[in-house]
């Protein structure tokens, strides 16, 4: 039965192997991206849409962008794993006391204006 030290050693080697494999795959992916960007730039130069200096800068910029880490920005500032909060408003809800008071005051003002309008029409 293998000892604890052997298990730790195997786990370490597994981690190193996975890291090396991921590094190789990333290198292959970046190499493929560079070749595709170079082909695109060459086609654009051939069509006269881009100069050779612009093509070189284009490929360099593409490679810089590919090597930068991806940072996701959330416009509303909430946690991306958290669902958006939705507030449901219905017309069936009882109005608040302050709203009721404002409505009553407005009704009284409208009534007073209507009374004054009737009085002015009579005169």
PDB file of C-alpha atoms in Angstrom:
ATOM      1  CA  UNK A   1       0.000   0.000   0.000  1.00  0.00           C
ATOM      2  CA  UNK A   2       1.537   3.310  -1.059  1.00  0.00           C
ATOM      3  CA  UNK A   3       2.299   5.834   1.637  1.00  0.00           C
ATOM      4  CA  UNK A   4       0.955   9.346   1.972  1.00  0.00           C
ATOM      5  CA  UNK A   5       4.194  10.762   0.543  1.00  0.00           C
ATOM      6  CA  UNK A   6       3.760   8.773  -2.663  1.00  0.00           C
ATOM      7  CA  UNK A   7       0.206  10.056  -3.111  1.00  0.00           C
ATOM      8  CA  UNK A   8       1.324  13.654  -2.620  1.00  0.00           C
ATOM      9  CA  UNK A   9       4.203  13.140  -5.055  1.00  0.00           C
ATOM     10  CA  UNK A  10       1.852  11.668  -7.693  1.00  0.00           C
ATOM     11  CA  UNK A  11      -0.626  14.525  -7.206  1.00  0.00           C
ATOM     12  CA  UNK A  12       2.204  17.042  -7.646  1.00  0.00           C
ATOM     13  CA  UNK A  13       3.405  15.345 -10.836  1.00  0.00           C
ATOM     14  CA  UNK A  14      -0.170  15.242 -12.137  1.00  0.00           C
ATOM     15  CA  UNK A  15      -0.487  18.995 -11.552  1.00  0.00           C
ATOM     16  CA  UNK A  16       2.822  19.685 -13.290  1.00  0.00           C
ATOM     17  CA  UNK A  17       1.771  17.516 -16.223  1.00  0.00           C
ATOM     18  CA  UNK A  18      -1.582  19.279 -16.547  1.00  0.00           C
ATOM     19  CA  UNK A  19       0.096  22.680 -16.420  1.00  0.00           C
ATOM     20  CA  UNK A  20       2.594  21.667 -19.100  1.00  0.00           C
ATOM     21  CA  UNK A  21      -0.169  20.274 -21.300  1.00  0.00           C
ATOM     22  CA  UNK A  22      -2.244  23.437 -20.908  1.00  0.00           C
ATOM     23  CA  UNK A  23       0.810  25.538 -21.758  1.00  0.00           C
ATOM     24  CA  UNK A  24       1.425  23.551 -24.924  1.00  0.00           C
ATOM     25  CA  UNK A  25      -2.210  23.859 -25.989  1.00  0.00           C
ATOM     26  CA  UNK A  26      -2.153  27.607 -25.332  1.00  0.00           C
ATOM     27  CA  UNK A  27       1.027  27.932 -27.388  1.00  0.00           C
ATOM     28  CA  UNK A  28      -0.527  25.996 -30.252  1.00  0.00           C
ATOM     29  CA  UNK A  29      -3.660  28.132 -30.092  1.00  0.00           C
ATOM     30  CA  UNK A  30      -1.658  31.369 -30.103  1.00  0.00           C
ATOM     31  CA  UNK A  31       0.431  30.067 -33.002  1.00  0.00           C
ATOM     32  CA  UNK A  32      -2.732  29.264 -34.952  1.00  0.00           C
ATOM     33  CA  UNK A  33      -4.157  32.669 -34.172  1.00  0.00           C
ATOM     34  CA  UNK A  34      -0.974  34.379 -35.349  1.00  0.00           C
ATOM     35  CA  UNK A  35      -1.017  32.465 -38.642  1.00  0.00           C
ATOM     36  CA  UNK A  36      -4.694  33.273 -39.252  1.00  0.00           C
ATOM     37  CA  UNK A  37      -4.157  36.960 -38.443  1.00  0.00           C
ATOM     38  CA  UNK A  38      -1.135  37.023 -40.742  1.00  0.00           C
ATOM     39  CA  UNK A  39      -3.138  35.415 -43.581  1.00  0.00           C
ATOM     40  CA  UNK A  40      -5.923  37.973 -43.135  1.00  0.00           C
ATOM     41  CA  UNK A  41      -3.428  40.839 -43.088  1.00  0.00           C
ATOM     42  CA  UNK A  42      -1.695  39.482 -46.208  1.00  0.00           C
ATOM     43  CA  UNK A  43      -5.038  39.291 -48.037  1.00  0.00           C
ATOM     44  CA  UNK A  44      -5.869  42.871 -47.077  1.00  0.00           C
ATOM     45  CA  UNK A  45      -2.440  44.046 -48.257  1.00  0.00           C
ATOM     46  CA  UNK A  46      -2.949  42.214 -51.550  1.00  0.00           C
ATOM     47  CA  UNK A  47      -6.327  43.925 -52.026  1.00  0.00           C
ATOM     48  CA  UNK A  48      -4.765  47.292 -51.244  1.00  0.00           C
ATOM     49  CA  UNK A  49      -6.915  47.856 -48.164  1.00  0.00           C
ATOM     50  CA  UNK A  50      -3.899  47.993 -45.836  1.00  0.00           C
ATOM     51  CA  UNK A  51      -0.190  48.829 -46.042  1.00  0.00           C
ATOM     52  CA  UNK A  52       2.494  46.406 -44.883  1.00  0.00           C
ATOM     53  CA  UNK A  53       3.196  48.547 -41.791  1.00  0.00           C
ATOM     54  CA  UNK A  54      -0.489  48.570 -40.894  1.00  0.00           C
ATOM     55  CA  UNK A  55      -0.614  44.803 -41.418  1.00  0.00           C
ATOM     56  CA  UNK A  56       2.325  44.240 -39.069  1.00  0.00           C
ATOM     57  CA  UNK A  57       0.719  46.485 -36.412  1.00  0.00           C
ATOM     58  CA  UNK A  58      -2.604  44.684 -36.928  1.00  0.00           C
ATOM     59  CA  UNK A  59      -1.042  41.264 -36.273  1.00  0.00           C
ATOM     60  CA  UNK A  60       0.888  42.577 -33.248  1.00  0.00           C
ATOM     61  CA  UNK A  61      -2.270  44.149 -31.793  1.00  0.00           C
ATOM     62  CA  UNK A  62      -4.215  40.922 -32.306  1.00  0.00           C
ATOM     63  CA  UNK A  63      -1.543  38.940 -30.486  1.00  0.00           C
ATOM     64  CA  UNK A  64      -1.443  41.440 -27.593  1.00  0.00           C
ATOM     65  CA  UNK A  65      -5.213  41.250 -27.240  1.00  0.00           C
ATOM     66  CA  UNK A  66      -5.138  37.443 -27.329  1.00  0.00           C
ATOM     67  CA  UNK A  67      -2.555  37.302 -24.545  1.00  0.00           C
ATOM     68  CA  UNK A  68      -4.415  39.663 -22.224  1.00  0.00           C
ATOM     69  CA  UNK A  69      -6.634  38.073 -19.570  1.00  0.00           C
ATOM     70  CA  UNK A  70     -10.356  38.253 -20.145  1.00  0.00           C
ATOM     71  CA  UNK A  71     -12.078  40.628 -17.740  1.00  0.00           C
ATOM     72  CA  UNK A  72     -15.844  40.581 -17.768  1.00  0.00           C
ATOM     73  CA  UNK A  73     -17.455  43.833 -16.767  1.00  0.00           C
ATOM     74  CA  UNK A  74     -20.954  43.865 -15.401  1.00  0.00           C
ATOM     75  CA  UNK A  75     -22.716  47.134 -16.212  1.00  0.00           C
ATOM     76  CA  UNK A  76     -25.113  47.084 -13.249  1.00  0.00           C
ATOM     77  CA  UNK A  77     -22.393  46.168 -10.736  1.00  0.00           C
ATOM     78  CA  UNK A  78     -24.052  43.073  -9.312  1.00  0.00           C
ATOM     79  CA  UNK A  79     -22.454  39.678  -8.915  1.00  0.00           C
ATOM     80  CA  UNK A  80     -22.531  37.828 -12.273  1.00  0.00           C
ATOM     81  CA  UNK A  81     -23.619  34.615 -10.544  1.00  0.00           C
ATOM     82  CA  UNK A  82     -26.564  36.380  -8.943  1.00  0.00           C
ATOM     83  CA  UNK A  83     -29.773  36.713 -10.954  1.00  0.00           C
ATOM     84  CA  UNK A  84     -31.094  40.157 -11.785  1.00  0.00           C
ATOM     85  CA  UNK A  85     -33.641  41.546  -9.381  1.00  0.00           C
ATOM     86  CA  UNK A  86     -37.018  42.227 -10.935  1.00  0.00           C
ATOM     87  CA  UNK A  87     -39.613  44.403  -9.246  1.00  0.00           C
ATOM     88  CA  UNK A  88     -43.202  43.584 -10.156  1.00  0.00           C
ATOM     89  CA  UNK A  89     -45.643  46.467  -9.931  1.00  0.00           C
ATOM     90  CA  UNK A  90     -49.373  45.938 -10.143  1.00  0.00           C
ATOM     91  CA  UNK A  91     -52.270  48.351 -10.199  1.00  0.00           C
ATOM     92  CA  UNK A  92     -54.093  46.272  -7.572  1.00  0.00           C
ATOM     93  CA  UNK A  93     -51.804  47.403  -4.775  1.00  0.00           C
ATOM     94  CA  UNK A  94     -53.198  49.763  -2.181  1.00  0.00           C
ATOM     95  CA  UNK A  95     -51.845  53.306  -2.522  1.00  0.00           C
ATOM     96  CA  UNK A  96     -49.607  54.566   0.236  1.00  0.00           C
ATOM     97  CA  UNK A  97     -50.956  57.075   2.764  1.00  0.00           C
ATOM     98  CA  UNK A  98     -48.807  59.920   1.400  1.00  0.00           C
ATOM     99  CA  UNK A  99     -50.052  59.254  -2.138  1.00  0.00           C
ATOM    100  CA  UNK A 100     -53.656  59.205  -0.968  1.00  0.00           C
ATOM    101  CA  UNK A 101     -53.182  62.546   0.799  1.00  0.00           C
ATOM    102  CA  UNK A 102     -51.663  64.084  -2.350  1.00  0.00           C
ATOM    103  CA  UNK A 103     -54.547  62.797  -4.479  1.00  0.00           C
ATOM    104  CA  UNK A 104     -57.113  64.195  -2.073  1.00  0.00           C
ATOM    105  CA  UNK A 105     -55.380  67.589  -2.091  1.00  0.00           C
ATOM    106  CA  UNK A 106     -55.319  67.620  -5.889  1.00  0.00           C
ATOM    107  CA  UNK A 107     -59.001  66.711  -6.092  1.00  0.00           C
ATOM    108  CA  UNK A 108     -59.853  69.591  -3.761  1.00  0.00           C
ATOM    109  CA  UNK A 109     -57.801  71.977  -5.913  1.00  0.00           C
ATOM    110  CA  UNK A 110     -59.539  70.768  -9.091  1.00  0.00           C
ATOM    111  CA  UNK A 111     -62.948  71.159  -7.437  1.00  0.00           C
ATOM    112  CA  UNK A 112     -62.071  74.696  -6.314  1.00  0.00           C
ATOM    113  CA  UNK A 113     -60.917  75.622  -9.838  1.00  0.00           C
ATOM    114  CA  UNK A 114     -64.104  74.179 -11.371  1.00  0.00           C
ATOM    115  CA  UNK A 115     -66.236  76.153  -8.910  1.00  0.00           C
ATOM    116  CA  UNK A 116     -64.385  79.360  -9.748  1.00  0.00           C
ATOM    117  CA  UNK A 117     -64.753  78.665 -13.487  1.00  0.00           C
ATOM    118  CA  UNK A 118     -68.529  78.234 -13.076  1.00  0.00           C
ATOM    119  CA  UNK A 119     -68.706  81.478 -11.064  1.00  0.00           C
ATOM    120  CA  UNK A 120     -66.752  83.386 -13.727  1.00  0.00           C
ATOM    121  CA  UNK A 121     -69.014  82.053 -16.500  1.00  0.00           C
ATOM    122  CA  UNK A 122     -72.104  83.277 -14.664  1.00  0.00           C
ATOM    123  CA  UNK A 123     -70.704  86.756 -14.278  1.00  0.00           C
TER     124      UNK A 123
END
